[in-house]
Amino acid sequence: MGIIMSSKRYNYHQILILFFITFLFISSFSSAQTVEENNGPGISYDYPDNHMLFIKGDEESPFLDRNWSVLTGFPQGSVSFSRTSSTLNPNILNVQSSPIEEPFRFEGNISVTLFASLEGGSSNSCEASDFLPSPVGSETQFEISLLMGGVAVISNQYTESISMSEGYTSPHEFSVQGGQINVSLNKGDTIDLSINVRHECVESGALLWGNYDVTSGIMFEGQILDIKIEALVDANRMVRVEMTPISPWGLDDFSHQIFEIVGPTEWSSMYHGKWDNEDLRQYHFENPQGIRVAEDNRTTYTWSSDKPLKPGNYMVDMCIDLSDQDPVNDCNIIIILRFIVPDDSQSLVNGTWAAIIIPIGIFGWIFISLKEAMLPLPAYGVIILLAFASLGPAIELPDIDSEPFRDNGAVPPFMLISHNPDTNSMTLSDIMEDSDIVVLGMFQHGSPNALLQYDDFSKSLRNSELDISYVQIATGEGLEASYLDSYSEKLNNSWPLLIDEYDSRMGLSLPNKASDAVLVIDSAGFITEWKPGSMSSSEIEEASMKASFGSGNNPIQIISLVFSTAFLPLIVLAMPRERQFKFPEEPLLPGAGSLLILYSSVVGFAYWALPVALFSSLGLGFFWIWIELFLACLLTYHGISILKLGKITEIEFLANLAYNKLPDSYRSWKSKESFSEDTYLGLWLAWLLWLRIPEMISQGIGGIARSGLFGPLMAIFFFILFIFCAGFSIIILRNLALILGPISRIFGEMSIGLRPRAWGIASTIFGLWILFSIIFGPLS
């Protein structure tokens, strides 16, 4: 017997253990499901369980309405009724809703609730008297019929019978229910409510409505609303939130909304509520910033961030108040939208690879040269030093990627149709024809930034004294001219409104990548500044002033780059070729050596800078990507030529031409080889300047040349300053190369032939790198 009891006890323990394990498994599974649901982008809705249609108006003109009454005191509407025969239930009220604006299908339960009381106030007269024989006696009962789109969902259904004993301050509640309703309504259909009454009390009664707690009307237990919400992240990590509220009775059902953009944070932390960490609350929005027309001619509300967000996981925590819900309760609808702000797209080849390839190329060349002849070790030391010095400009090279716009470039030529049917297609040349500066605002259809740009442009137009042309371009997929009609009315031809068709091709060729932005374009067609979203009038004024004077590119910048990593290779290339300094045999001007360096280096710099300045001054900025492609090929040619031949034919010609112009006393003191070396230094400085600041000459000269009546004269003056500063920079670099004194001269003499050829390898790689970045980027 003891054994049997022990066995039973053991079985009970087994059962308890199995039950406990099963419980833990189910809990873990459920928890895992919850975590999985919040383990990525998605959306969750919390709708109210019930929706209402209230009886409103007065006795003569009652109607069904969606707005909950907030008034207290005497009901706003009523209809009286008196004692009736038990066989006669007279109709006391017929009410109808406004026509349906959005087709919808309702599945669920429906109830009709009525509030009624005695007209004379609190009384027991209904129970005290009963003159006519009736099975109900003193009771009151309503007969209700409800049609939805002509379909009877409640047909002659009676409420409970109540012997009323209170006045309007404590009305009695009557109700009927209709379950398992499945009905569809089309646009234009109505909901009709008919009410009959059987009242057996000698004291008159009243059906009441239109008060805060007297909510006579229809209750829908099921979903009749729909909200579509989307967070759109553009190429610049700007976020636009779009909400399309859908109700059978229109947008007035949605009385107010408030939401916040929160992040970056973990998915599991995304819930509705107040956030203690203010750093995570990025934006707080209420009233819509913009409105656009969506599919099926629906209205979509839009909001937009005013700055890019950091990459990470974010949520939109939205709270919506409805007109038919108790005003005491807020957040009738809660929406949590989880989305990702992605990292910037990875480039095909990172620019840092150039910093690896160049030293490897130079070291490989050294290794190959060792097979032919062994040179002094100091010479190889100089070449290794040059390889490491080349890292300075190499690390600033652009990535090779598929970006359609090259940084610091010009606006590509375009021809876009105008929204105004009386205006033909327009090009950027047409817009710039009568002005020095163009402020271009680009926005996606429905973005609130369109109105922000309108306000900023209007303020700038009123306050600026500069010659500025304004234009806005609508872009985005599926854009149609009719979508811009309402905005065009507000714009009222204040400036052109153009349409970027063909899948936003023109917008994608700009640095903002067809997203909302304002771009300031100088007279040469180059982008001076741009900003995502919009740009304030003061920022427009500042950028426009900057564009009028070379977009901030000034000659002093060349000298400042001497003390950066941009010109480091030139210090090695500027090492003297003579072991001892040679004094002139005849008296020369003070500083003659520096003047000769200035003169010869200006020749090399002007060889590159003069055509670039002319091209931009002649308005070829619209084709600048092709000019840059040519320059990349030219740099590659120079690198290969100096590597294989140790010289560049045209530079040799210019150097000889300039050298032969010198007086005999100067030529007898400075050798032709030394003079040519300074000419090459001027050329290499121009190329390194182009690698670091590509727009320096094109914007610094072209932008001025095409601005105003005296622009060409000012451009000539500034060009002279540019070449002077370039020559002065070579003088500084020559002196920096002599810091080590005799050691510099010894190393320079030992590596006379090696340095240019090693630099030819670096120049070739520089040229090919820019060439590929253009081919795989803008030209692809």
PDB file of C-alpha atoms in Angstrom, residues 429-696:
ATOM      1  CA  SER A 429      20.167  79.375 -69.133  1.00  0.00           C
ATOM      2  CA  ASP A 430      16.714  80.942 -69.522  1.00  0.00           C
ATOM      3  CA  ILE A 431      16.414  81.388 -65.773  1.00  0.00           C
ATOM      4  CA  MET A 432      19.894  82.908 -65.452  1.00  0.00           C
ATOM      5  CA  GLU A 433      19.514  85.179 -68.464  1.00  0.00           C
ATOM      6  CA  ASP A 434      18.560  88.293 -66.532  1.00  0.00           C
ATOM      7  CA  SER A 435      20.232  87.622 -63.183  1.00  0.00           C
ATOM      8  CA  ASP A 436      23.554  86.857 -61.581  1.00  0.00           C
ATOM      9  CA  ILE A 437      22.333  84.282 -59.065  1.00  0.00           C
ATOM     10  CA  VAL A 438      19.677  81.568 -59.131  1.00  0.00           C
ATOM     11  CA  VAL A 439      18.035  80.251 -55.989  1.00  0.00           C
ATOM     12  CA  LEU A 440      16.562  76.866 -56.841  1.00  0.00           C
ATOM     13  CA  GLY A 441      14.080  75.189 -54.527  1.00  0.00           C
ATOM     14  CA  MET A 442      13.356  71.528 -55.094  1.00  0.00           C
ATOM     15  CA  PHE A 443      10.557  69.674 -53.322  1.00  0.00           C
ATOM     16  CA  GLN A 444       8.716  66.409 -53.610  1.00  0.00           C
ATOM     17  CA  HIS A 445       5.004  66.601 -54.297  1.00  0.00           C
ATOM     18  CA  GLY A 446       3.088  67.229 -51.079  1.00  0.00           C
ATOM     19  CA  SER A 447       6.144  68.033 -49.002  1.00  0.00           C
ATOM     20  CA  PRO A 448       5.641  70.818 -46.430  1.00  0.00           C
ATOM     21  CA  ASN A 449       9.002  72.188 -47.520  1.00  0.00           C
ATOM     22  CA  ALA A 450       7.307  73.615 -50.626  1.00  0.00           C
ATOM     23  CA  LEU A 451       5.484  76.146 -48.427  1.00  0.00           C
ATOM     24  CA  LEU A 452       8.575  76.754 -46.291  1.00  0.00           C
ATOM     25  CA  GLN A 453      10.552  77.529 -49.428  1.00  0.00           C
ATOM     26  CA  TYR A 454       7.754  79.810 -50.611  1.00  0.00           C
ATOM     27  CA  ASP A 455       7.887  81.818 -47.371  1.00  0.00           C
ATOM     28  CA  ASP A 456      11.701  81.991 -47.391  1.00  0.00           C
ATOM     29  CA  PHE A 457      11.854  82.992 -51.068  1.00  0.00           C
ATOM     30  CA  SER A 458       9.170  85.645 -50.578  1.00  0.00           C
ATOM     31  CA  LYS A 459      11.063  87.240 -47.683  1.00  0.00           C
ATOM     32  CA  SER A 460      14.308  87.148 -49.647  1.00  0.00           C
ATOM     33  CA  LEU A 461      12.591  88.656 -52.692  1.00  0.00           C
ATOM     34  CA  ARG A 462      11.268  91.569 -50.625  1.00  0.00           C
ATOM     35  CA  ASN A 463      14.465  92.292 -48.692  1.00  0.00           C
ATOM     36  CA  SER A 464      17.362  91.454 -51.018  1.00  0.00           C
ATOM     37  CA  GLU A 465      19.043  94.078 -53.163  1.00  0.00           C
ATOM     38  CA  LEU A 466      20.904  91.470 -55.206  1.00  0.00           C
ATOM     39  CA  ASP A 467      19.951  90.392 -58.705  1.00  0.00           C
ATOM     40  CA  ILE A 468      18.446  86.983 -57.881  1.00  0.00           C
ATOM     41  CA  SER A 469      16.158  84.705 -59.875  1.00  0.00           C
ATOM     42  CA  TYR A 470      13.996  82.234 -57.983  1.00  0.00           C
ATOM     43  CA  VAL A 471      12.607  78.967 -59.273  1.00  0.00           C
ATOM     44  CA  GLN A 472      10.985  75.904 -57.749  1.00  0.00           C
ATOM     45  CA  ILE A 473      11.098  72.408 -59.199  1.00  0.00           C
ATOM     46  CA  ALA A 474       8.641  69.703 -58.170  1.00  0.00           C
ATOM     47  CA  THR A 475      10.106  66.224 -58.301  1.00  0.00           C
ATOM     48  CA  GLY A 476       9.245  62.692 -57.207  1.00  0.00           C
ATOM     49  CA  GLU A 477       7.935  59.482 -58.727  1.00  0.00           C
ATOM     50  CA  GLY A 478       4.476  59.499 -60.273  1.00  0.00           C
ATOM     51  CA  LEU A 479       4.314  63.280 -60.325  1.00  0.00           C
ATOM     52  CA  GLU A 480       1.476  64.775 -62.377  1.00  0.00           C
ATOM     53  CA  ALA A 481       0.923  68.427 -63.193  1.00  0.00           C
ATOM     54  CA  SER A 482      -2.562  68.374 -61.636  1.00  0.00           C
ATOM     55  CA  TYR A 483      -1.055  67.578 -58.245  1.00  0.00           C
ATOM     56  CA  LEU A 484       0.513  71.042 -58.206  1.00  0.00           C
ATOM     57  CA  ASP A 485      -2.628  73.033 -58.997  1.00  0.00           C
ATOM     58  CA  SER A 486      -3.385  74.114 -55.433  1.00  0.00           C
ATOM     59  CA  TYR A 487       0.205  75.114 -54.736  1.00  0.00           C
ATOM     60  CA  SER A 488       0.398  76.944 -58.062  1.00  0.00           C
ATOM     61  CA  GLU A 489      -2.592  79.062 -57.032  1.00  0.00           C
ATOM     62  CA  LYS A 490      -0.766  80.129 -53.893  1.00  0.00           C
ATOM     63  CA  LEU A 491       2.428  80.759 -55.838  1.00  0.00           C
ATOM     64  CA  ASN A 492       0.501  82.996 -58.271  1.00  0.00           C
ATOM     65  CA  ASN A 493       3.379  83.110 -60.790  1.00  0.00           C
ATOM     66  CA  SER A 494       5.729  84.735 -58.267  1.00  0.00           C
ATOM     67  CA  TRP A 495       8.466  82.662 -59.918  1.00  0.00           C
ATOM     68  CA  PRO A 496       8.535  79.703 -62.323  1.00  0.00           C
ATOM     69  CA  LEU A 497       7.243  76.335 -61.121  1.00  0.00           C
ATOM     70  CA  LEU A 498       8.829  73.538 -63.130  1.00  0.00           C
ATOM     71  CA  ILE A 499       8.140  69.807 -63.209  1.00  0.00           C
ATOM     72  CA  ASP A 500      10.923  67.231 -63.039  1.00  0.00           C
ATOM     73  CA  GLU A 501       9.531  64.435 -65.169  1.00  0.00           C
ATOM     74  CA  TYR A 502      11.029  61.136 -66.260  1.00  0.00           C
ATOM     75  CA  ASP A 503      11.563  59.586 -62.817  1.00  0.00           C
ATOM     76  CA  SER A 504      13.222  62.675 -61.284  1.00  0.00           C
ATOM     77  CA  ARG A 505      16.163  62.467 -63.670  1.00  0.00           C
ATOM     78  CA  MET A 506      17.150  66.091 -63.265  1.00  0.00           C
ATOM     79  CA  GLY A 507      16.824  66.063 -59.467  1.00  0.00           C
ATOM     80  CA  LEU A 508      18.963  62.948 -59.191  1.00  0.00           C
ATOM     81  CA  SER A 509      21.802  64.737 -60.970  1.00  0.00           C
ATOM     82  CA  LEU A 510      22.044  67.270 -58.128  1.00  0.00           C
ATOM     83  CA  PRO A 511      23.701  66.806 -54.734  1.00  0.00           C
ATOM     84  CA  ASN A 512      20.329  66.686 -52.963  1.00  0.00           C
ATOM     85  CA  LYS A 513      19.391  63.607 -55.040  1.00  0.00           C
ATOM     86  CA  ALA A 514      15.830  64.660 -55.907  1.00  0.00           C
ATOM     87  CA  SER A 515      14.935  65.411 -52.297  1.00  0.00           C
ATOM     88  CA  ASP A 516      13.731  68.639 -50.707  1.00  0.00           C
ATOM     89  CA  ALA A 517      16.484  71.242 -50.797  1.00  0.00           C
ATOM     90  CA  VAL A 518      17.429  74.788 -51.722  1.00  0.00           C
ATOM     91  CA  LEU A 519      20.467  75.374 -53.943  1.00  0.00           C
ATOM     92  CA  VAL A 520      22.192  78.691 -54.622  1.00  0.00           C
ATOM     93  CA  ILE A 521      23.789  78.761 -58.085  1.00  0.00           C
ATOM     94  CA  ASP A 522      26.290  81.386 -59.152  1.00  0.00           C
ATOM     95  CA  SER A 523      26.418  83.092 -62.541  1.00  0.00           C
ATOM     96  CA  ALA A 524      28.846  80.494 -63.914  1.00  0.00           C
ATOM     97  CA  GLY A 525      26.386  77.667 -63.167  1.00  0.00           C
ATOM     98  CA  PHE A 526      28.187  76.274 -60.117  1.00  0.00           C
ATOM     99  CA  ILE A 527      26.454  75.401 -56.869  1.00  0.00           C
ATOM    100  CA  THR A 528      27.684  77.766 -54.201  1.00  0.00           C
ATOM    101  CA  GLU A 529      25.736  76.284 -51.303  1.00  0.00           C
ATOM    102  CA  TRP A 530      22.834  73.957 -50.744  1.00  0.00           C
ATOM    103  CA  LYS A 531      20.784  72.929 -47.764  1.00  0.00           C
ATOM    104  CA  PRO A 532      18.251  70.103 -47.279  1.00  0.00           C
ATOM    105  CA  GLY A 533      14.655  71.178 -46.725  1.00  0.00           C
ATOM    106  CA  SER A 534      14.646  74.944 -47.017  1.00  0.00           C
ATOM    107  CA  MET A 535      16.958  77.906 -46.516  1.00  0.00           C
ATOM    108  CA  SER A 536      16.045  81.017 -44.562  1.00  0.00           C
ATOM    109  CA  SER A 537      16.040  84.414 -46.248  1.00  0.00           C
ATOM    110  CA  SER A 538      19.143  85.470 -44.321  1.00  0.00           C
ATOM    111  CA  GLU A 539      20.965  82.299 -45.413  1.00  0.00           C
ATOM    112  CA  ILE A 540      19.913  82.926 -49.012  1.00  0.00           C
ATOM    113  CA  GLU A 541      21.228  86.490 -48.781  1.00  0.00           C
ATOM    114  CA  GLU A 542      24.538  85.346 -47.328  1.00  0.00           C
ATOM    115  CA  ALA A 543      25.022  82.579 -49.900  1.00  0.00           C
ATOM    116  CA  SER A 544      24.063  84.945 -52.751  1.00  0.00           C
ATOM    117  CA  MET A 545      26.603  87.535 -51.602  1.00  0.00           C
ATOM    118  CA  LYS A 546      29.173  84.777 -51.439  1.00  0.00           C
ATOM    119  CA  ALA A 547      28.274  83.628 -54.969  1.00  0.00           C
ATOM    120  CA  SER A 548      28.785  87.168 -56.298  1.00  0.00           C
ATOM    121  CA  PHE A 549      32.414  87.118 -55.120  1.00  0.00           C
ATOM    122  CA  GLY A 550      33.684  83.760 -56.233  1.00  0.00           C
ATOM    123  CA  SER A 551      31.701  81.629 -53.770  1.00  0.00           C
ATOM    124  CA  GLY A 552      34.256  82.140 -51.069  1.00  0.00           C
ATOM    125  CA  ASN A 553      37.187  81.028 -53.215  1.00  0.00           C
ATOM    126  CA  ASN A 554      39.960  83.548 -52.773  1.00  0.00           C
ATOM    127  CA  PRO A 555      43.670  83.535 -53.686  1.00  0.00           C
ATOM    128  CA  ILE A 556      44.827  83.505 -50.062  1.00  0.00           C
ATOM    129  CA  GLN A 557      43.478  79.952 -49.777  1.00  0.00           C
ATOM    130  CA  ILE A 558      46.325  78.777 -52.008  1.00  0.00           C
ATOM    131  CA  ILE A 559      48.922  80.078 -49.574  1.00  0.00           C
ATOM    132  CA  SER A 560      47.051  78.568 -46.605  1.00  0.00           C
ATOM    133  CA  LEU A 561      47.188  75.131 -48.268  1.00  0.00           C
ATOM    134  CA  VAL A 562      50.985  75.290 -48.129  1.00  0.00           C
ATOM    135  CA  PHE A 563      50.691  74.612 -44.417  1.00  0.00           C
ATOM    136  CA  SER A 564      48.311  71.662 -44.873  1.00  0.00           C
ATOM    137  CA  THR A 565      48.790  68.164 -46.278  1.00  0.00           C
ATOM    138  CA  ALA A 566      47.638  69.240 -49.761  1.00  0.00           C
ATOM    139  CA  PHE A 567      51.065  70.331 -51.038  1.00  0.00           C
ATOM    140  CA  LEU A 568      53.318  67.969 -49.043  1.00  0.00           C
ATOM    141  CA  PRO A 569      54.735  66.237 -52.170  1.00  0.00           C
ATOM    142  CA  LEU A 570      55.871  69.620 -53.521  1.00  0.00           C
ATOM    143  CA  ILE A 571      58.261  70.067 -50.592  1.00  0.00           C
ATOM    144  CA  VAL A 572      60.079  66.902 -51.701  1.00  0.00           C
ATOM    145  CA  LEU A 573      59.902  67.881 -55.372  1.00  0.00           C
ATOM    146  CA  ALA A 574      61.236  71.361 -54.504  1.00  0.00           C
ATOM    147  CA  MET A 575      64.543  70.016 -53.111  1.00  0.00           C
ATOM    148  CA  PRO A 576      67.388  71.880 -54.893  1.00  0.00           C
ATOM    149  CA  ARG A 577      69.233  70.191 -57.718  1.00  0.00           C
ATOM    150  CA  GLU A 578      72.546  71.991 -56.959  1.00  0.00           C
ATOM    151  CA  ARG A 579      74.712  70.892 -54.036  1.00  0.00           C
ATOM    152  CA  GLN A 580      75.903  74.457 -53.495  1.00  0.00           C
ATOM    153  CA  PHE A 581      74.165  77.747 -53.934  1.00  0.00           C
ATOM    154  CA  LYS A 582      75.480  79.663 -56.933  1.00  0.00           C
ATOM    155  CA  PHE A 583      75.775  83.431 -56.509  1.00  0.00           C
ATOM    156  CA  PRO A 584      75.150  85.685 -59.531  1.00  0.00           C
ATOM    157  CA  GLU A 585      78.213  87.066 -61.273  1.00  0.00           C
ATOM    158  CA  GLU A 586      76.523  90.398 -61.984  1.00  0.00           C
ATOM    159  CA  PRO A 587      74.473  92.596 -59.639  1.00  0.00           C
ATOM    160  CA  LEU A 588      70.787  91.795 -59.890  1.00  0.00           C
ATOM    161  CA  LEU A 589      67.596  93.160 -58.372  1.00  0.00           C
ATOM    162  CA  PRO A 590      67.096  92.420 -54.672  1.00  0.00           C
ATOM    163  CA  GLY A 591      65.159  89.192 -54.325  1.00  0.00           C
ATOM    164  CA  ALA A 592      65.971  88.199 -57.885  1.00  0.00           C
ATOM    165  CA  GLY A 593      66.005  84.510 -56.962  1.00  0.00           C
ATOM    166  CA  SER A 594      62.466  84.652 -55.576  1.00  0.00           C
ATOM    167  CA  LEU A 595      61.315  86.688 -58.579  1.00  0.00           C
ATOM    168  CA  LEU A 596      62.664  84.065 -60.939  1.00  0.00           C
ATOM    169  CA  ILE A 597      60.874  81.299 -59.002  1.00  0.00           C
ATOM    170  CA  LEU A 598      57.692  83.368 -59.107  1.00  0.00           C
ATOM    171  CA  TYR A 599      58.022  83.986 -62.840  1.00  0.00           C
ATOM    172  CA  SER A 600      58.759  80.400 -63.827  1.00  0.00           C
ATOM    173  CA  SER A 601      56.154  78.797 -61.535  1.00  0.00           C
ATOM    174  CA  VAL A 602      53.467  81.219 -62.753  1.00  0.00           C
ATOM    175  CA  VAL A 603      54.044  79.876 -66.269  1.00  0.00           C
ATOM    176  CA  GLY A 604      53.301  76.317 -65.175  1.00  0.00           C
ATOM    177  CA  PHE A 605      50.321  77.332 -63.032  1.00  0.00           C
ATOM    178  CA  ALA A 606      48.808  79.554 -65.752  1.00  0.00           C
ATOM    179  CA  TYR A 607      49.129  76.718 -68.292  1.00  0.00           C
ATOM    180  CA  TRP A 608      46.456  74.896 -66.242  1.00  0.00           C
ATOM    181  CA  ALA A 609      44.512  77.751 -64.651  1.00  0.00           C
ATOM    182  CA  LEU A 610      43.998  80.029 -67.678  1.00  0.00           C
ATOM    183  CA  PRO A 611      41.903  77.565 -69.770  1.00  0.00           C
ATOM    184  CA  VAL A 612      39.876  76.555 -66.702  1.00  0.00           C
ATOM    185  CA  ALA A 613      39.148  80.205 -65.898  1.00  0.00           C
ATOM    186  CA  LEU A 614      38.201  80.922 -69.514  1.00  0.00           C
ATOM    187  CA  PHE A 615      35.882  77.916 -69.772  1.00  0.00           C
ATOM    188  CA  SER A 616      33.968  78.894 -66.642  1.00  0.00           C
ATOM    189  CA  SER A 617      33.893  82.590 -67.604  1.00  0.00           C
ATOM    190  CA  LEU A 618      32.404  81.757 -70.989  1.00  0.00           C
ATOM    191  CA  GLY A 619      29.465  79.971 -69.339  1.00  0.00           C
ATOM    192  CA  LEU A 620      30.556  76.388 -69.962  1.00  0.00           C
ATOM    193  CA  GLY A 621      29.672  75.413 -66.399  1.00  0.00           C
ATOM    194  CA  PHE A 622      26.668  73.489 -67.728  1.00  0.00           C
ATOM    195  CA  PHE A 623      29.108  71.092 -69.382  1.00  0.00           C
ATOM    196  CA  TRP A 624      31.622  71.071 -66.560  1.00  0.00           C
ATOM    197  CA  ILE A 625      31.537  67.348 -65.979  1.00  0.00           C
ATOM    198  CA  TRP A 626      32.972  66.879 -69.484  1.00  0.00           C
ATOM    199  CA  ILE A 627      35.632  69.480 -68.804  1.00  0.00           C
ATOM    200  CA  GLU A 628      36.563  67.674 -65.594  1.00  0.00           C
ATOM    201  CA  LEU A 629      36.685  64.413 -67.522  1.00  0.00           C
ATOM    202  CA  PHE A 630      39.133  66.057 -69.931  1.00  0.00           C
ATOM    203  CA  LEU A 631      41.190  67.389 -67.009  1.00  0.00           C
ATOM    204  CA  ALA A 632      41.391  63.915 -65.470  1.00  0.00           C
ATOM    205  CA  CYS A 633      42.644  62.537 -68.783  1.00  0.00           C
ATOM    206  CA  LEU A 634      45.143  65.392 -69.008  1.00  0.00           C
ATOM    207  CA  LEU A 635      46.480  64.686 -65.515  1.00  0.00           C
ATOM    208  CA  THR A 636      46.838  61.005 -66.413  1.00  0.00           C
ATOM    209  CA  TYR A 637      48.737  61.952 -69.566  1.00  0.00           C
ATOM    210  CA  HIS A 638      51.047  64.257 -67.591  1.00  0.00           C
ATOM    211  CA  GLY A 639      51.756  61.486 -65.093  1.00  0.00           C
ATOM    212  CA  ILE A 640      52.533  58.910 -67.759  1.00  0.00           C
ATOM    213  CA  SER A 641      54.643  61.365 -69.754  1.00  0.00           C
ATOM    214  CA  ILE A 642      56.784  62.396 -66.792  1.00  0.00           C
ATOM    215  CA  LEU A 643      57.153  58.747 -65.746  1.00  0.00           C
ATOM    216  CA  LYS A 644      58.315  57.475 -69.135  1.00  0.00           C
ATOM    217  CA  LEU A 645      60.102  60.500 -70.607  1.00  0.00           C
ATOM    218  CA  GLY A 646      60.939  62.558 -67.551  1.00  0.00           C
ATOM    219  CA  LYS A 647      59.271  65.569 -69.180  1.00  0.00           C
ATOM    220  CA  ILE A 648      56.051  66.974 -70.615  1.00  0.00           C
ATOM    221  CA  THR A 649      56.453  68.351 -74.121  1.00  0.00           C
ATOM    222  CA  GLU A 650      54.207  71.399 -73.834  1.00  0.00           C
ATOM    223  CA  ILE A 651      55.629  72.380 -70.445  1.00  0.00           C
ATOM    224  CA  GLU A 652      59.130  72.148 -71.842  1.00  0.00           C
ATOM    225  CA  PHE A 653      58.067  74.400 -74.719  1.00  0.00           C
ATOM    226  CA  LEU A 654      56.490  77.010 -72.433  1.00  0.00           C
ATOM    227  CA  ALA A 655      59.417  76.902 -70.027  1.00  0.00           C
ATOM    228  CA  ASN A 656      61.920  77.430 -72.859  1.00  0.00           C
ATOM    229  CA  LEU A 657      59.816  80.234 -74.269  1.00  0.00           C
ATOM    230  CA  ALA A 658      59.643  81.990 -70.918  1.00  0.00           C
ATOM    231  CA  TYR A 659      63.308  81.333 -70.168  1.00  0.00           C
ATOM    232  CA  ASN A 660      64.455  82.867 -73.446  1.00  0.00           C
ATOM    233  CA  LYS A 661      62.587  86.060 -72.519  1.00  0.00           C
ATOM    234  CA  LEU A 662      64.898  86.572 -69.532  1.00  0.00           C
ATOM    235  CA  PRO A 663      67.812  88.995 -69.724  1.00  0.00           C
ATOM    236  CA  ASP A 664      71.241  87.420 -70.298  1.00  0.00           C
ATOM    237  CA  SER A 665      72.390  88.220 -66.761  1.00  0.00           C
ATOM    238  CA  TYR A 666      69.536  86.185 -65.301  1.00  0.00           C
ATOM    239  CA  ARG A 667      70.038  83.303 -67.710  1.00  0.00           C
ATOM    240  CA  SER A 668      73.712  83.113 -66.921  1.00  0.00           C
ATOM    241  CA  TRP A 669      72.862  82.815 -63.225  1.00  0.00           C
ATOM    242  CA  LYS A 670      69.834  80.458 -63.330  1.00  0.00           C
ATOM    243  CA  SER A 671      70.095  77.352 -65.489  1.00  0.00           C
ATOM    244  CA  LYS A 672      67.353  76.312 -67.887  1.00  0.00           C
ATOM    245  CA  GLU A 673      66.903  73.026 -65.986  1.00  0.00           C
ATOM    246  CA  SER A 674      66.346  74.840 -62.691  1.00  0.00           C
ATOM    247  CA  PHE A 675      63.915  77.249 -64.374  1.00  0.00           C
ATOM    248  CA  SER A 676      61.951  74.339 -65.907  1.00  0.00           C
ATOM    249  CA  GLU A 677      61.863  72.630 -62.540  1.00  0.00           C
ATOM    250  CA  ASP A 678      60.042  75.659 -61.058  1.00  0.00           C
ATOM    251  CA  THR A 679      57.660  75.627 -64.022  1.00  0.00           C
ATOM    252  CA  TYR A 680      56.808  72.011 -63.258  1.00  0.00           C
ATOM    253  CA  LEU A 681      56.295  72.914 -59.608  1.00  0.00           C
ATOM    254  CA  GLY A 682      53.716  75.518 -60.693  1.00  0.00           C
ATOM    255  CA  LEU A 683      51.941  72.871 -62.780  1.00  0.00           C
ATOM    256  CA  TRP A 684      51.933  70.285 -59.979  1.00  0.00           C
ATOM    257  CA  LEU A 685      50.629  72.903 -57.576  1.00  0.00           C
ATOM    258  CA  ALA A 686      47.714  73.553 -59.954  1.00  0.00           C
ATOM    259  CA  TRP A 687      46.897  69.844 -60.121  1.00  0.00           C
ATOM    260  CA  LEU A 688      47.099  69.380 -56.360  1.00  0.00           C
ATOM    261  CA  LEU A 689      44.913  72.444 -55.901  1.00  0.00           C
ATOM    262  CA  TRP A 690      42.348  70.901 -58.258  1.00  0.00           C
ATOM    263  CA  LEU A 691      42.406  67.633 -56.335  1.00  0.00           C
ATOM    264  CA  ARG A 692      41.796  69.368 -53.001  1.00  0.00           C
ATOM    265  CA  ILE A 693      39.460  72.233 -54.070  1.00  0.00           C
ATOM    266  CA  PRO A 694      38.159  71.461 -57.586  1.00  0.00           C
ATOM    267  CA  GLU A 695      36.052  74.629 -57.791  1.00  0.00           C
ATOM    268  CA  MET A 696      38.792  77.062 -56.708  1.00  0.00           C
TER     269      MET A 696
END
